[in-house]
Coordinates of C-alpha atoms in Angstrom, one line a residue:
M246 CA 197.7 71.4 53.1
S247 CA 198.7 75.5 51.3
H248 CA 196.5 77.5 51.6
R249 CA 197.0 78.0 47.7
A250 CA 196.4 74.3 46.9
T251 CA 193.2 74.7 49.0
R252 CA 191.8 77.7 46.7
L253 CA 192.7 75.1 43.7
L254 CA 190.8 72.8 45.2
H255 CA 188.3 74.8 46.0
V256 CA 187.5 76.2 42.3
L257 CA 187.7 72.6 40.9
A258 CA 185.0 71.5 43.4
C259 CA 183.1 74.4 41.8
A260 CA 183.6 73.3 38.0
P261 CA 180.6 70.8 38.6
V262 CA 178.5 73.3 39.2
A263 CA 178.8 75.5 37.2
A264 CA 178.7 73.0 34.4
L265 CA 175.9 71.7 35.5
V266 CA 174.1 74.5 35.6
T267 CA 174.8 75.7 32.6
A268 CA 174.1 72.8 30.4
S269 CA 170.8 73.3 32.7
L270 CA 170.2 76.4 31.3
A271 CA 170.8 77.1 28.2
P272 CA 168.3 75.0 26.4
S273 CA 165.6 76.5 28.0
M274 CA 167.3 79.9 27.3
H275 CA 167.0 79.2 23.9
A276 CA 164.0 77.9 23.6
R277 CA 162.5 81.7 25.3
A278 CA 165.0 83.7 22.8
A279 CA 163.2 81.5 19.4
A280 CA 160.0 81.7 20.5
A281 CA 157.5 83.9 22.6
P282 CA 157.1 83.9 25.5
V283 CA 154.4 80.6 26.7
P284 CA 152.3 80.8 29.9
A285 CA 153.0 78.8 32.8
T286 CA 149.2 77.1 32.5
R287 CA 147.1 76.3 29.5
P288 CA 145.3 79.3 29.3
A289 CA 141.7 79.1 29.6
P290 CA 140.2 78.7 26.6
Y291 CA 136.4 80.7 25.8
V292 CA 133.2 79.6 25.9
V293 CA 130.2 80.1 24.2
A294 CA 126.6 78.5 24.0
L295 CA 126.0 77.1 21.3
D296 CA 121.1 76.9 20.5
P297 CA 119.9 75.2 18.1
G298 CA 116.1 75.6 18.5
H299 CA 112.9 73.7 18.3
G300 CA 114.2 69.9 18.6
G301 CA 111.8 66.7 19.3
S302 CA 109.9 63.9 18.0
P303 CA 106.5 62.0 18.1
D304 CA 106.3 59.2 20.2
N305 CA 103.3 57.1 20.0
D306 CA 103.9 54.9 23.0
H307 CA 104.5 57.7 25.2
P308 CA 101.9 60.7 23.9
D309 CA 102.7 63.0 26.3
R310 CA 105.9 64.1 25.7
L311 CA 106.2 67.5 24.5
F312 CA 108.4 68.1 20.9
D313 CA 108.8 70.8 18.3
P314 CA 109.6 70.4 14.6
G315 CA 109.8 73.8 13.9
S316 CA 109.2 75.6 10.9
V317 CA 108.3 72.6 7.8
A318 CA 109.4 74.4 4.6
Q319 CA 107.5 72.6 0.8
N320 CA 110.7 70.6 0.4
G321 CA 110.5 68.6 3.9
L322 CA 112.6 70.6 5.5
L323 CA 112.1 70.0 9.6
E324 CA 113.3 73.8 11.1
K325 CA 114.9 71.3 13.5
D326 CA 117.0 69.1 11.6
Y327 CA 118.1 71.9 9.9
A328 CA 119.1 74.5 13.3
L329 CA 121.9 70.5 14.9
D330 CA 123.1 70.0 12.1
T331 CA 124.6 74.1 11.4
A332 CA 124.7 74.3 15.1
R333 CA 127.0 71.0 14.9
R334 CA 129.4 72.7 11.2
V335 CA 129.7 75.7 14.1
R336 CA 131.2 73.8 17.1
T337 CA 133.4 72.5 14.4
L338 CA 135.0 76.1 12.8
L339 CA 134.8 77.2 16.6
Q340 CA 136.5 74.1 18.2
R341 CA 139.2 75.4 15.4
D342 CA 140.3 78.7 16.9
R343 CA 140.1 77.3 20.4
V344 CA 136.7 78.1 21.9
Q345 CA 135.2 75.6 24.6
V346 CA 131.3 75.3 23.0
V347 CA 129.0 74.3 24.7
M348 CA 125.5 72.2 23.3
T349 CA 122.6 73.0 24.5
R350 CA 121.1 70.1 22.6
D351 CA 123.1 67.8 20.4
S352 CA 120.6 65.7 19.7
D353 CA 116.8 64.8 18.6
E354 CA 115.5 66.5 22.5
Y355 CA 112.9 69.1 23.4
L356 CA 114.2 71.4 25.0
D357 CA 112.4 74.6 27.3
I358 CA 113.5 77.8 27.5
G359 CA 115.6 77.9 30.2
P360 CA 117.5 74.9 30.4
R361 CA 118.9 76.1 27.9
M362 CA 120.2 79.3 29.4
D363 CA 120.1 77.7 32.5
T364 CA 123.2 75.0 30.5
A365 CA 125.3 78.7 28.8
I366 CA 125.1 80.4 32.4
A367 CA 126.0 76.8 34.0
A368 CA 129.3 76.7 31.8
H369 CA 130.4 80.6 32.1
A370 CA 129.5 80.7 28.7
R371 CA 131.0 85.0 27.0
L372 CA 128.3 84.6 24.6
F373 CA 125.4 82.6 23.3
V374 CA 123.9 82.1 20.1
S375 CA 120.6 80.6 19.4
I376 CA 120.3 79.0 15.4
H377 CA 116.4 79.2 13.8
G378 CA 115.0 79.5 10.7
N379 CA 112.0 82.4 10.0
S380 CA 108.8 81.9 8.9
W381 CA 106.0 83.8 6.8
T382 CA 102.3 84.0 6.9
D383 CA 104.0 85.0 2.9
S384 CA 106.1 82.5 0.9
T385 CA 107.4 85.5 -1.4
A386 CA 109.4 87.1 2.4
V387 CA 112.9 86.2 2.4
G388 CA 116.2 87.4 3.6
S389 CA 118.0 87.2 6.9
V390 CA 116.8 89.1 10.7
V391 CA 119.3 89.1 13.9
L392 CA 116.7 88.7 16.9
Y393 CA 117.7 90.7 20.7
P394 CA 116.7 90.3 23.8
S395 CA 118.3 93.7 25.6
E396 CA 121.3 96.7 24.8
D397 CA 124.2 94.5 26.2
G398 CA 123.1 92.3 23.5
H399 CA 122.9 95.1 20.3
P400 CA 126.5 95.4 19.4
F401 CA 126.4 91.6 19.4
A402 CA 123.8 91.9 17.5
D403 CA 124.6 94.6 14.6
R404 CA 128.0 91.8 14.3
M405 CA 126.2 89.0 13.2
S406 CA 124.1 90.8 10.9
A407 CA 126.5 91.7 9.2
A408 CA 129.2 88.4 9.3
L409 CA 125.3 87.1 7.7
A410 CA 125.2 89.8 5.4
Q411 CA 128.5 89.2 3.5
R412 CA 128.7 85.5 3.9
L413 CA 124.7 85.0 2.3
A414 CA 125.3 87.9 -0.3
A415 CA 126.9 85.1 -3.1
Y416 CA 123.4 83.1 -2.8
S417 CA 122.0 86.8 -3.0
V418 CA 120.1 86.8 0.3
P419 CA 119.0 90.3 1.4
N420 CA 119.7 91.3 5.3
D421 CA 116.9 92.9 7.0
G422 CA 119.6 94.1 9.9
T423 CA 117.7 92.7 13.2
I424 CA 115.2 93.4 15.6
L425 CA 115.0 93.9 19.7
R426 CA 112.6 90.7 20.9
D427 CA 112.8 92.2 25.1
N428 CA 110.9 89.0 25.2
L429 CA 113.1 85.3 24.6
W430 CA 116.9 85.5 26.5
V431 CA 115.5 87.7 29.6
H432 CA 117.6 85.5 32.0
A433 CA 120.9 86.4 29.8
T434 CA 123.5 86.7 31.9
M435 CA 126.3 87.1 28.2
P436 CA 125.2 89.1 25.4
A437 CA 122.6 86.8 23.0
V438 CA 121.2 86.8 19.7
T439 CA 118.5 84.7 18.0
I440 CA 119.8 84.8 13.7
E441 CA 116.8 83.7 11.0
P442 CA 119.3 83.4 8.1
M443 CA 116.6 82.9 5.1
Y444 CA 112.5 81.7 5.3
L445 CA 112.2 77.9 5.6
S446 CA 108.6 79.1 4.6
N447 CA 109.9 80.7 1.2
P448 CA 110.6 78.0 -1.2
H449 CA 113.7 79.0 -3.1
E450 CA 115.6 79.6 0.2
A451 CA 114.6 76.7 2.0
D452 CA 116.4 74.8 -0.8
L453 CA 118.8 76.5 -0.6
L454 CA 119.2 75.2 3.5
L455 CA 118.6 72.1 2.0
R456 CA 122.7 72.7 0.7
P457 CA 125.4 71.9 2.2
D458 CA 128.6 74.5 1.4
V459 CA 124.9 77.1 2.2
R460 CA 125.1 75.8 5.9
D461 CA 128.8 76.6 5.8
A462 CA 128.4 79.8 4.6
I463 CA 126.0 80.2 8.1
A464 CA 128.5 78.9 10.4
A465 CA 130.9 80.2 9.1
A466 CA 129.4 83.6 9.5
V467 CA 128.4 83.1 12.8
R468 CA 132.2 82.3 14.0
D469 CA 133.3 85.8 12.1
A470 CA 130.7 87.7 14.6
V471 CA 132.5 86.0 17.8
E472 CA 135.4 86.9 17.1
A473 CA 134.5 89.6 15.7
Q474 CA 132.2 90.9 18.5
D475 CA 136.0 89.6 21.1
P476 CA 138.8 89.9 19.6
T477 CA 140.7 87.8 22.9
V478 CA 139.6 85.0 20.8
L479 CA 142.2 84.8 18.6
L480 CA 144.6 86.4 21.1
R481 CA 143.8 82.5 23.4
K482 CA 143.8 80.4 19.9
R483 CA 147.6 81.5 19.7
Q484 CA 148.1 82.1 23.6
I485 CA 146.9 77.6 23.5
D486 CA 148.5 76.6 20.1
A487 CA 152.0 78.3 21.6
W488 CA 150.8 76.6 25.0
L489 CA 150.6 73.1 23.1
A490 CA 154.0 73.4 21.4
A491 CA 155.3 73.5 25.2
H492 CA 153.5 70.7 26.5
P493 CA 152.7 68.5 23.4
N494 CA 152.2 66.0 25.9
G495 CA 149.9 67.5 28.5
D496 CA 152.7 68.8 31.2
P497 CA 154.8 66.1 32.2
P498 CA 157.1 67.2 35.0
A499 CA 160.6 66.7 33.4
A500 CA 161.8 66.5 29.7
A501 CA 159.3 69.1 28.5
H502 CA 160.1 70.9 25.6
G503 CA 163.2 73.2 26.2
A504 CA 164.3 70.4 29.2
S505 CA 168.5 70.1 29.8
P506 CA 169.7 66.4 28.0
L507 CA 170.6 65.4 32.4
T508 CA 166.9 67.2 33.4
A509 CA 165.5 64.1 30.9
A510 CA 168.1 61.5 31.1
F511 CA 166.9 61.4 35.5
A512 CA 163.5 62.7 35.5
I513 CA 164.6 65.9 38.1
P514 CA 163.0 68.3 37.9
H515 CA 165.7 72.0 36.4
G516 CA 164.8 73.4 40.7
K517 CA 165.4 70.1 42.6
L518 CA 168.1 69.3 40.1
L519 CA 170.2 71.9 41.4
V520 CA 169.4 72.2 44.7
L521 CA 170.8 68.3 45.7
A522 CA 173.8 69.0 43.4
G523 CA 174.6 72.8 45.8
L524 CA 173.7 70.8 48.9
L525 CA 176.6 68.5 47.6
W526 CA 178.7 71.2 47.1
A527 CA 177.8 72.9 50.8
L528 CA 178.6 69.3 51.6
W529 CA 181.8 69.0 50.0
L530 CA 183.6 72.1 51.2
Q531 CA 182.9 71.8 55.1
R532 CA 185.8 69.2 54.5
R533 CA 188.7 70.8 56.4
R534 CA 191.0 68.1 55.1
L535 CA 190.8 67.6 50.9
R536 CA 193.0 64.8 50.6
P537 CA 192.5 62.9 46.9
L538 CA 189.0 61.6 45.6
T539 CA 190.0 59.1 42.9
V540 CA 190.2 55.2 43.9
R541 CA 193.2 55.7 42.2
G542 CA 195.1 58.5 44.5
M543 CA 192.8 56.7 47.6
R544 CA 195.4 52.7 47.2
I545 CA 198.4 54.4 46.3
A546 CA 198.0 56.6 49.5
V547 CA 198.1 53.7 51.6
Q548 CA 200.7 52.0 49.7
A549 CA 202.9 54.7 50.6
A550 CA 202.0 54.7 53.9
G551 CA 203.0 50.3 54.2
V552 CA 199.0 49.5 55.1
A553 CA 198.0 46.2 53.6
V554 CA 194.5 47.3 53.1
S555 CA 191.6 44.1 51.8
P556 CA 189.9 43.6 48.7
L557 CA 186.4 44.7 51.1
R558 CA 188.0 47.8 52.8
R559 CA 188.5 49.7 49.5
L560 CA 185.5 49.9 49.0
R561 CA 184.8 51.4 52.2
P562 CA 183.9 55.5 52.2
V563 CA 186.9 57.9 50.5
G564 CA 186.7 59.4 53.7
L565 CA 187.2 57.2 56.5
V566 CA 189.9 55.4 54.9
E567 CA 191.4 59.3 54.7
D568 CA 191.0 59.8 58.5
A569 CA 192.0 56.0 59.2
L570 CA 196.1 56.7 57.0
F571 CA 195.7 60.2 59.0
R572 CA 195.6 59.0 62.5
R573 CA 199.0 56.6 61.3
R574 CA 200.7 59.1 59.8
R575 CA 200.1 61.1 63.1
R576 CA 200.5 58.9 65.6
L577 CA 204.5 57.7 63.0
A578 CA 204.9 61.4 63.1
R579 CA 204.5 60.9 67.0
R580 CA 206.4 58.4 68.2
R581 CA 209.4 59.9 65.4
R582 CA 208.8 63.2 67.8
L583 CA 209.4 61.6 71.1
L584 CA 213.2 59.2 69.6
E585 CA 214.4 61.9 68.4
R586 CA 213.7 63.7 71.5
N587 CA 214.8 60.7 73.7
R588 CA 218.0 60.9 72.0
R589 CA 219.4 64.0 72.1
Q590 CA 219.4 63.9 76.2
P591 CA 222.1 62.9 78.4
H592 CA 222.0 59.1 79.3
R593 CA 221.2 58.9 82.9
R594 CA 222.2 56.1 84.8
S595 CA 220.2 54.6 87.7
V596 CA 220.6 51.2 89.8
Y597 CA 218.8 48.8 86.8
D598 CA 221.9 49.7 84.7
E599 CA 223.9 48.3 86.5
L600 CA 222.0 44.9 87.4
W601 CA 221.4 44.9 83.5
F602 CA 224.9 44.6 83.1

């Protein structure tokens, strides 16, 4: 086979590989150009610890069991119940922003201060918010206040106080600012605050705390303060939303968002599919004798050589049949050369010729 024909066949061999690469990469490149970069792995969530204050109920069967209802308002509202319900509302808002919320308690149970902070530390919480209600001997005391244990939590306390003032202004609740309380949360490893939005000892504010819209306002204020404290909360939300949009079913090995039709059909990742195609192409180029690769071409070549091929033999690999045909043609060509050479040489008579005649 001529050099030009060999080169043409090499080009034809490269065409399927080029088409495969184009089909595999084009959809994903289009997806990357149409949307923002998507992280390779799902970003780690931002963790916030919520601590509903107090908790527990008396048990006549276990009189030694501790309980702490907190402050009790004239309307019968218990501080422990208001704190747990408000913490759950905060959790709902934060989870919408892809924040992982850790609750120190999610039921009516008594917990000491130590286990509450231990739960937050074990979860690697970035912020800690304890929800309480204020109380005083003077029933006319009103307003919201935020407590913080150390200067590390002072900036977070200021943001929390500002958020509460903004959200509770519609209910005419004054803002009493922040107060340092260094005997609370002394083992905190993250900014920690205790919020006391209203006084349960004040009849008007206790009635406000019974209202769901007021509790929603307090929950929104906590959410606002968390996002103001660390802007990466919303950044992580956008990253997680983008990752979830690109991986609606988690992180499948194939047929994910932006995958090519070939990858989806064979359930093989892009990389392995391209490597397999490259190996097949390299093996094909290693063959020294290029022959027709179609079954129709093989049948024509066999018939032209005058070889009777059984149906079973036609199913053999093309390369084996081509090699057999090549060896047969080589033997026939050698016989023709020998006959031609003998015909040119003068005939030598011998005794055997005499006997023959």
